[in-house]
CSV table of C-alpha atoms in Angstrom, one decimal:
chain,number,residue,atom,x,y,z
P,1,UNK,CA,106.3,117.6,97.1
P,2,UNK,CA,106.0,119.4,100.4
P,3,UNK,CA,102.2,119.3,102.1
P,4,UNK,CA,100.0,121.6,100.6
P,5,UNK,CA,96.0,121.6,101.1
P,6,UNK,CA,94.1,120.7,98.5
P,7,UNK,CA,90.3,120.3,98.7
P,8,UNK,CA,89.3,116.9,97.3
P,9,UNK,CA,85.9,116.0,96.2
P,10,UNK,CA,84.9,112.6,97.2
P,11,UNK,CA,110.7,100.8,86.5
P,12,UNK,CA,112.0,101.3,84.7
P,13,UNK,CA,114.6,99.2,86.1
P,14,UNK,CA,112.5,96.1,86.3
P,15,UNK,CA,115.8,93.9,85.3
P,16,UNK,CA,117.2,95.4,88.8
P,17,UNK,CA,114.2,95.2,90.3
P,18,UNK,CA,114.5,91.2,89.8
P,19,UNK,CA,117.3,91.2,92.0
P,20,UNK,CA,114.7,91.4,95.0
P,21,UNK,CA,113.6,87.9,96.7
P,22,UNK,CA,109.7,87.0,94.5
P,23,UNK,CA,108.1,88.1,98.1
P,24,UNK,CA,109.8,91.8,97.9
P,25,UNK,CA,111.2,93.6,101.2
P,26,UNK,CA,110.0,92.2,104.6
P,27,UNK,CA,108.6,94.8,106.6
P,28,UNK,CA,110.3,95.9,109.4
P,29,UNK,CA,109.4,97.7,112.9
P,30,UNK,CA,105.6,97.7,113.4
P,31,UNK,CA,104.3,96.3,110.4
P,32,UNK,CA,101.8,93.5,109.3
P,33,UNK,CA,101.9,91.2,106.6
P,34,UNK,CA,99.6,89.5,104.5
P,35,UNK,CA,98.6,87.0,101.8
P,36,UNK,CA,98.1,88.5,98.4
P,37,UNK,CA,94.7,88.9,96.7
P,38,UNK,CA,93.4,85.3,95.2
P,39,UNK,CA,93.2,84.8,91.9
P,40,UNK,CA,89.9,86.1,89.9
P,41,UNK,CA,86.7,84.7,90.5
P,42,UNK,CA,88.3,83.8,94.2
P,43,UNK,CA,87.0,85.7,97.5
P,44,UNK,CA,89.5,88.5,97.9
P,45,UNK,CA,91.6,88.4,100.7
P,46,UNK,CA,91.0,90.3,104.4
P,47,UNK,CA,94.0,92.5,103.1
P,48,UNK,CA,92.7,93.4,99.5
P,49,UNK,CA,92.3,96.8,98.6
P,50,UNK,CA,90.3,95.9,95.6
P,51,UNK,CA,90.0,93.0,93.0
P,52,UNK,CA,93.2,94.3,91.7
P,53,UNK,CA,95.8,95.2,94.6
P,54,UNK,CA,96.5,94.2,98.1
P,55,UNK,CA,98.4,95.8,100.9
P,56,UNK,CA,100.9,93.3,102.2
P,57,UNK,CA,102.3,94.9,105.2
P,58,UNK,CA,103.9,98.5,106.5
P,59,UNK,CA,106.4,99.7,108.3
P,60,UNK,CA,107.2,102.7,110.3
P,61,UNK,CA,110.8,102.0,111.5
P,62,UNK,CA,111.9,105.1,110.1
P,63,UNK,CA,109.6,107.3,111.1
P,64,UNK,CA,111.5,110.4,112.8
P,65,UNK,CA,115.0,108.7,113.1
P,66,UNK,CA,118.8,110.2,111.8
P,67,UNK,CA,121.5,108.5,110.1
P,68,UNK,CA,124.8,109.8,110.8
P,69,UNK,CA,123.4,113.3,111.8
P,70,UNK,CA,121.1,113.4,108.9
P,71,UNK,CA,117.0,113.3,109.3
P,72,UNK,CA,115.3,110.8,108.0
P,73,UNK,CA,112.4,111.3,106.2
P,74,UNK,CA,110.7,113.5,103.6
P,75,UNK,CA,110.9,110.8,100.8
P,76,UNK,CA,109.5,111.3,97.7
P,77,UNK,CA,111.1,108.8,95.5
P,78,UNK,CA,111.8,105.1,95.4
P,79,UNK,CA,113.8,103.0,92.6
P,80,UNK,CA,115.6,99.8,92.7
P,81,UNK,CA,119.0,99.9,92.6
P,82,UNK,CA,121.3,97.6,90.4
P,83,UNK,CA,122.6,95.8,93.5
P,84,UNK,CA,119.3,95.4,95.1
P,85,UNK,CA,119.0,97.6,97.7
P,86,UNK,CA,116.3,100.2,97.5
P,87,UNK,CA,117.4,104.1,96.6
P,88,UNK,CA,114.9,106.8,98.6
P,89,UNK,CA,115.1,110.1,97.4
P,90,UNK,CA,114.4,113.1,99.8
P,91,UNK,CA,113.1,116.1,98.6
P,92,UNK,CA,115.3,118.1,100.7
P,93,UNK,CA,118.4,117.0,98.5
P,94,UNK,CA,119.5,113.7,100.2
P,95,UNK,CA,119.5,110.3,98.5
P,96,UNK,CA,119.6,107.5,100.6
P,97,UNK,CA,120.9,104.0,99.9
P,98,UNK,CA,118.7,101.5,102.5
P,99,UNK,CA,118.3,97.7,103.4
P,100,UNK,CA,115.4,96.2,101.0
P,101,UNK,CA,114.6,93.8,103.5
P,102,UNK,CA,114.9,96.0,106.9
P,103,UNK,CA,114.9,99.7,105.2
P,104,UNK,CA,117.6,100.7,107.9
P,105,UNK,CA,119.6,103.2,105.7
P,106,UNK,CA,123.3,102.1,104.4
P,107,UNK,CA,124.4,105.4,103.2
P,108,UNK,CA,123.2,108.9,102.6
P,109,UNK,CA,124.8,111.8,99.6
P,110,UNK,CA,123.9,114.9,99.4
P,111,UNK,CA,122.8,116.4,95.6
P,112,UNK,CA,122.8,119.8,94.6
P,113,UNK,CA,122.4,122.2,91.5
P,114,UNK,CA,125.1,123.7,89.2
P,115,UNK,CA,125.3,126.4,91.3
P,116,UNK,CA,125.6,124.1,94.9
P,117,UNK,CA,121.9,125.0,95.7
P,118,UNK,CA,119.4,122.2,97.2
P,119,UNK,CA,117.1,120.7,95.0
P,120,UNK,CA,113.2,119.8,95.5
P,121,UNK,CA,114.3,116.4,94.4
P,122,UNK,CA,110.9,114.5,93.5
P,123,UNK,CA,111.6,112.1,90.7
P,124,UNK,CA,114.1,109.3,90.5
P,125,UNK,CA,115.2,106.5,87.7
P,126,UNK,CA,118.3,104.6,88.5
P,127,UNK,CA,119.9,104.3,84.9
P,128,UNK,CA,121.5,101.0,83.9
P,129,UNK,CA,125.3,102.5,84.3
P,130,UNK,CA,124.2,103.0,88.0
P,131,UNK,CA,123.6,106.6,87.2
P,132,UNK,CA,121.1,108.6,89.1
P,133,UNK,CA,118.3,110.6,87.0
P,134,UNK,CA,116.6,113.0,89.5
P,135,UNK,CA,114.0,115.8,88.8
P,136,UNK,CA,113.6,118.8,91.2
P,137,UNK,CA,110.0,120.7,90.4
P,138,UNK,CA,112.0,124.1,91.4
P,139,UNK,CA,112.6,124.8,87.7
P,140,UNK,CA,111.6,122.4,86.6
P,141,UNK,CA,114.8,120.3,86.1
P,142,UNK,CA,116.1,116.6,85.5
P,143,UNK,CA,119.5,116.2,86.1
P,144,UNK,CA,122.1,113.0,85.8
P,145,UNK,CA,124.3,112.2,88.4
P,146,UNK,CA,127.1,109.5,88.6
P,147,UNK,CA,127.1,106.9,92.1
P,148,UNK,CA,128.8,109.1,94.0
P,149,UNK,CA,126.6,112.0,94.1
P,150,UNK,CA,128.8,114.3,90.6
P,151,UNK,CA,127.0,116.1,88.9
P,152,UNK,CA,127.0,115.0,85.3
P,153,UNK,CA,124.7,116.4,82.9
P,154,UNK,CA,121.0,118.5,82.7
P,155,UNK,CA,118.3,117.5,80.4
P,156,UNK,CA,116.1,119.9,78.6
P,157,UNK,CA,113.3,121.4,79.4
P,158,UNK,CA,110.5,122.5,77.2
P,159,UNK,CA,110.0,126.1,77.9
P,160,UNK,CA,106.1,125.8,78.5
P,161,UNK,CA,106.8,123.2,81.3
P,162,UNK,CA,109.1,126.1,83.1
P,163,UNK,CA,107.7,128.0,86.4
P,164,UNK,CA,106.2,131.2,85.9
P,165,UNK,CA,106.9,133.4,84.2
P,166,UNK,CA,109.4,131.7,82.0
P,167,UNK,CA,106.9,129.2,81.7
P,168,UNK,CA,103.3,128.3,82.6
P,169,UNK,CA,103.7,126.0,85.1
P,170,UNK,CA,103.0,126.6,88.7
P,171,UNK,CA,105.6,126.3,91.5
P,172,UNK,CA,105.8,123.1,93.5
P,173,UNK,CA,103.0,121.6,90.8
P,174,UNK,CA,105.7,120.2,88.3
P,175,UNK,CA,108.1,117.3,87.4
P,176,UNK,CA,106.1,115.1,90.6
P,177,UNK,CA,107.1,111.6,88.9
P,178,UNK,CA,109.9,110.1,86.8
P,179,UNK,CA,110.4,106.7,85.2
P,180,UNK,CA,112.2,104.9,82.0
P,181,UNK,CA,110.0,102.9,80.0
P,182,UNK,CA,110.9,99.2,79.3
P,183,UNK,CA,114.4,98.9,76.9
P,184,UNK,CA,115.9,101.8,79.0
P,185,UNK,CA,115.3,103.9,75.9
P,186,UNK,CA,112.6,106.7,76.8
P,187,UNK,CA,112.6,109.0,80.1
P,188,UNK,CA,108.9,110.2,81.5
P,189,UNK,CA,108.0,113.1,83.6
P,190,UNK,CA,104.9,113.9,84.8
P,191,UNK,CA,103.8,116.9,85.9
P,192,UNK,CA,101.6,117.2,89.5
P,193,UNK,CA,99.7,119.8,88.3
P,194,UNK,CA,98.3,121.8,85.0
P,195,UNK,CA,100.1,124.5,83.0
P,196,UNK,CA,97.8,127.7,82.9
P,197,UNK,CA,95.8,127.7,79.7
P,198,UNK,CA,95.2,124.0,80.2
P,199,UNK,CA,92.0,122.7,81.8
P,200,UNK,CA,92.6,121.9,85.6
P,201,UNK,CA,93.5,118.3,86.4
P,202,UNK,CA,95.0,118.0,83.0
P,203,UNK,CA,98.6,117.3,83.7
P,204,UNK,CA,101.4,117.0,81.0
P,205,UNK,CA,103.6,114.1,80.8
P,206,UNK,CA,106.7,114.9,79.1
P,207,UNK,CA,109.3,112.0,77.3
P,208,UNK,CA,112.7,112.4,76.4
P,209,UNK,CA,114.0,109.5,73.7
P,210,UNK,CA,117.9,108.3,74.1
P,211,UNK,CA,120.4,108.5,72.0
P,212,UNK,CA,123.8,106.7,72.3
P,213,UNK,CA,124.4,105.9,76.1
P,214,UNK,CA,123.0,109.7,77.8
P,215,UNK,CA,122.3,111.4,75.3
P,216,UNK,CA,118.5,112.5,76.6
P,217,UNK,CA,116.5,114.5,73.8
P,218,UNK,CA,112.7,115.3,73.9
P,219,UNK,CA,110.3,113.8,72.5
P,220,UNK,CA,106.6,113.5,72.6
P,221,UNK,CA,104.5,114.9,74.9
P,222,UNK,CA,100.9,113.7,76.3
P,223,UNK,CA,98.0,114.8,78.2
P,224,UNK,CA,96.7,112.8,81.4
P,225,UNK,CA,93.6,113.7,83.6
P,226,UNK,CA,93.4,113.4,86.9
P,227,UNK,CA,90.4,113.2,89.4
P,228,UNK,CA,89.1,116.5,90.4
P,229,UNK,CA,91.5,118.4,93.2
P,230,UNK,CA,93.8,116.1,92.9
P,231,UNK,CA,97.3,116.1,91.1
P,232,UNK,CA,100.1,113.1,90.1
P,233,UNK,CA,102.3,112.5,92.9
P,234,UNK,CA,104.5,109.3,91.3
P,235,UNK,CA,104.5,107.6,87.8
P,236,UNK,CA,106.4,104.4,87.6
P,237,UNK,CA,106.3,102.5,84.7
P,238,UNK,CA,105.4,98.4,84.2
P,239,UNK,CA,107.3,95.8,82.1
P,240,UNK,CA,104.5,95.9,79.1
P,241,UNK,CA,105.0,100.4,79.0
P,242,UNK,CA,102.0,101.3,80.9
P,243,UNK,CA,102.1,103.5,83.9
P,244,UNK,CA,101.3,103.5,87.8
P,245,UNK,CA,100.3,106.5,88.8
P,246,UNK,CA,99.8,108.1,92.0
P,247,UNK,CA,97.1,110.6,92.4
P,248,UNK,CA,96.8,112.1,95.9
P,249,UNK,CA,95.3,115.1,97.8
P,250,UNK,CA,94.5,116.6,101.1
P,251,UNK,CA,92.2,118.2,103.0
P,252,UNK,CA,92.7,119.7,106.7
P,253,UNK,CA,90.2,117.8,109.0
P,254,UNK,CA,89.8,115.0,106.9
P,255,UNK,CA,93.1,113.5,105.6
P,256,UNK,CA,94.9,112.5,102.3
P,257,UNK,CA,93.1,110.9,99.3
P,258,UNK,CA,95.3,108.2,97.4
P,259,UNK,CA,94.6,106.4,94.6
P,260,UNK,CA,96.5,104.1,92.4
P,261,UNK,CA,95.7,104.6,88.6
P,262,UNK,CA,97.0,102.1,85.7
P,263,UNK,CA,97.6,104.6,82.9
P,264,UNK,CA,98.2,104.2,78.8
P,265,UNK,CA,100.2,106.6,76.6
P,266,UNK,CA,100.0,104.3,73.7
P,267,UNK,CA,97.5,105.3,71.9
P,268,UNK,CA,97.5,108.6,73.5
P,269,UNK,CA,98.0,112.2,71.1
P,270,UNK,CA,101.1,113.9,71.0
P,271,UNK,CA,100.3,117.5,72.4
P,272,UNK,CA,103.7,119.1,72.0
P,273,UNK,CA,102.6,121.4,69.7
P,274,UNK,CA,99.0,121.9,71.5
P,275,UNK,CA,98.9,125.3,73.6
P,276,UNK,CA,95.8,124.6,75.2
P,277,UNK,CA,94.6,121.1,76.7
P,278,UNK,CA,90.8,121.5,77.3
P,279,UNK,CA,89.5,117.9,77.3
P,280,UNK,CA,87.0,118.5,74.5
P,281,UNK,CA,89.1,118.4,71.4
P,282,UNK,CA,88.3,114.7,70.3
P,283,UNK,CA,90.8,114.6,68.1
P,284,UNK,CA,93.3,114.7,70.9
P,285,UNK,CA,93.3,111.4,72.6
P,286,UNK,CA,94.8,111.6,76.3
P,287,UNK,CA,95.9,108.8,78.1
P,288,UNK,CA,93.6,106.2,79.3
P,289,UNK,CA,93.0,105.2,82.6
P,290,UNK,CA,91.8,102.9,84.9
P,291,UNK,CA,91.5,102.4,88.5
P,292,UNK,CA,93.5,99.9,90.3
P,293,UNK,CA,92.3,101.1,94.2
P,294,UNK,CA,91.6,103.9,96.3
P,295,UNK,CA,93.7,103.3,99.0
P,296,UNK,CA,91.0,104.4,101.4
P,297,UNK,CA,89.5,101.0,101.1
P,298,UNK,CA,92.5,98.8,102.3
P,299,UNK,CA,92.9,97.2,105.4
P,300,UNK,CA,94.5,99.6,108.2
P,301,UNK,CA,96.3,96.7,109.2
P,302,UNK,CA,96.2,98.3,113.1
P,303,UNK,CA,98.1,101.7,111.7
P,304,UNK,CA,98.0,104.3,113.5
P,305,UNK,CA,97.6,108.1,112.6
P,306,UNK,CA,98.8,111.3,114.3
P,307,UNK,CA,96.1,113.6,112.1
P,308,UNK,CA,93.0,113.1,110.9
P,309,UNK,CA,92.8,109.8,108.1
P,310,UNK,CA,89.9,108.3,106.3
P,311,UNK,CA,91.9,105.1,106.9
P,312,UNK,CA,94.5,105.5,109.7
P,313,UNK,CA,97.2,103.2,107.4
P,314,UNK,CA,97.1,106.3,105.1
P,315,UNK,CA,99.5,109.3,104.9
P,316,UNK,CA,100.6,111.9,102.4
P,317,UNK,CA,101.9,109.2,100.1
P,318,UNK,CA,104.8,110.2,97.4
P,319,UNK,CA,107.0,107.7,96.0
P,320,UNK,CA,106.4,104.5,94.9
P,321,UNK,CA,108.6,101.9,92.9
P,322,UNK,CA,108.4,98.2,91.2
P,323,UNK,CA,110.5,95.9,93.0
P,324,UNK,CA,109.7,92.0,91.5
P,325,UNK,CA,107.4,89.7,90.6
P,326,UNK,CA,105.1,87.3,92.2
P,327,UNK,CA,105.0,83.3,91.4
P,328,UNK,CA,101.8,84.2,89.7
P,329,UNK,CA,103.2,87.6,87.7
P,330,UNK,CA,101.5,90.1,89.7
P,331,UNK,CA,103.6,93.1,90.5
P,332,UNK,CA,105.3,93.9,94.2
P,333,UNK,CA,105.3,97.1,95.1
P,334,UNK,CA,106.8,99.4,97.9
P,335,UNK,CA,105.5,103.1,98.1
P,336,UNK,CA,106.7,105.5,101.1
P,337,UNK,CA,104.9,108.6,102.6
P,338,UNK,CA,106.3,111.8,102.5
P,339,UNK,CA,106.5,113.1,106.8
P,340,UNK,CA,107.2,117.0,105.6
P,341,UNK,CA,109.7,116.5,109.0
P,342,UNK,CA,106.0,117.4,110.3
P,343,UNK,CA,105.1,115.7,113.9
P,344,UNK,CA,102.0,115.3,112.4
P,345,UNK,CA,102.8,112.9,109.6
P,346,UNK,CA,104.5,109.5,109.4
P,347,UNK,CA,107.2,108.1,107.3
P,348,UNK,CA,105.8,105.2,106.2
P,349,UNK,CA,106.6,102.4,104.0
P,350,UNK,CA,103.7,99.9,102.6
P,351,UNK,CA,104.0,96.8,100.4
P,352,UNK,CA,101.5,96.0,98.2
P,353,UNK,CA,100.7,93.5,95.6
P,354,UNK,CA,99.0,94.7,92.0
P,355,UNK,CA,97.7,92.6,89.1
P,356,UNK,CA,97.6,94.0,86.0
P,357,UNK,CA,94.2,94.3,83.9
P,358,UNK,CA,95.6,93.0,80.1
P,359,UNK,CA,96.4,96.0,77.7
P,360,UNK,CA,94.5,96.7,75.0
């Protein structure tokens, strides 16, 4: 999503993902690396976030660069694609294939509408034909796309979930994150922001169950809430179903807030049907959550920032992907900042390490 202020208060293709080496990308340019947090009941490590997740190193070697006369930059989606190599999504309609161990870029397509038009490309899932599923929150939309940038098909769209006034959604606060959950056979948006009628900071995330090889139909429907003023920029899913999810904000003066959440549907009430999602209906169960970090609290690692920060190694942080597995099983991770093609923000790409509380 492009920057907007908002005052703050205080993969699905894991077997791809496997492809990457057990210690994920190398960092590139100005970056640091770091051990990964010790084991429980072990002093943390000078580069843990929390008890859960570490911060591994950064890079900025993208940071206002071009590649072959396009900018690079404005990413708000990461996935892993079949061969390896990382797929960044721009929300100004370019997809970019880059390097997963230097991020330099190896090729950049251009996606567009029906119509031809750009998209406000936020959400992407590589599929496991090598398709491309990519949501723009201009509609909302998620379309399918073949490797080399076709248009293929459009998935629906529950009416409710559409931008005002065919819906009752609000523009630039929809389809923020998309992932498949494990088996390849269910598709998850989630929405950054709340539908009118609902009670602000409860998003909807909406699922859409396969049939035959891309055939997309929807399906059930829950209810997540996030922290007060702030709204669900990525939702990537983990090899047992449960989600990471991104919840960031921003406030002029004092920076981004960005917090990784470890979310559960599974238990969670279908609210298709449900007009209004107010919190205090106890027969509707939304997803559960728990926090993983606040990003605030890691290591800066010697970043630098060009605005204010809480923590200088922070930025306006959008997309965020699974990319392997440690010896131990914990998770690797790579999330990027979105720069807005602002001189005041940084494209930057951070590696982190998460392990997993046990599901209930």
């Amino acid at each position: 999503m492009r920057l907007r202020t908002v005052l703050v208060t205080a993969t699905a293709t894991l077997a791809a993902a496997a492809c990457l080496s057990a210690a994920g990308p190398a960092a590139a340019g100005p970056a640091v690396a770091g051990p990964a947090i010790g084991t429980p009941g072990n002093s943390p490590s000078s580069n843990a976030c929390s008890s859960s997740v570490s911060i591994d190193g950064y890079s900025d070697a993208l940071d206002k660069t071009t590649y072959n006369g396009t900018f690079v930059g404005n990413f708000s989606a990461l996935a892993v694609d079949r061969d390896g190599a990382i797929a960044a999504l721009s929300d100004r309609s370019q997809l970019f294939t880059l390097d997963p161990v230097t991020y330099q870029p190896r090729s950049v397509q251009a996606l567009a509408s029906e119509t031809g038009a750009e998209l406000d490309s936020e959400g992407l899932v590589v599929d496991r034909d090598g398709s491309r599923l990519v949501s723009s929150e201009t509609e909302p939309s998620v379309r399918r796309y073949g490797q080399d940038g076709t248009l293929l098909d459009r998935l629906p769209v529950p009416e409710a979930l559409q931008v005002a006034p065919a819906g009752r959604a609000t523009r630039n606060a929809t389809f923020e994150g998309l992932t498949l959950l494990p088996g390849g056979h269910r598709l998850l948006a989630a929405m950054e922001g709340s539908l009118s009628g609902d009670t602000a900071g409860i998003v909807r995330l909406q699922t859409w169950q396969r049939h035959g090889a891309d055939d997309f139909r929807l399906s059930a429907q829950y209810g997540y809430r996030t922290d007060t003023g702030l709204g669900v920029s990525e939702a990537t899913a983990t090899p047992d179903g449960r989600l990471l999810v991104l919840e960031r904000g921003f406030t002029a003066g004092v920076g981004n807030t960005v917090r990784l959440y470890l979310a559960d549907i599974r238990h969670a009430t279908d609210t298709t049907g449900i007009e209004a999602l107010t919190g205090q209906d106890d027969a509707v169960r939304l997803a559960r959550k728990t926090l993983l970090a606040d990003l605030v609290d890691c290591p800066s690692l010697g970043a630098t920032a060009r605005q204010p920060q809480p923590n200088p190694l922070l930025d306006n942080i959008e997309g965020l992907a699974v990319t392997g597995r440690t010896h131990g099983g914990a998770l690797r991770l790579l999330l990027v900042s979105d720069d807005n093609q602002n001189p005041a923000q940084i494209t930057r790409f951070y590696r982190m390490t998460v392990r997993l509380p046990h599901g209930g």
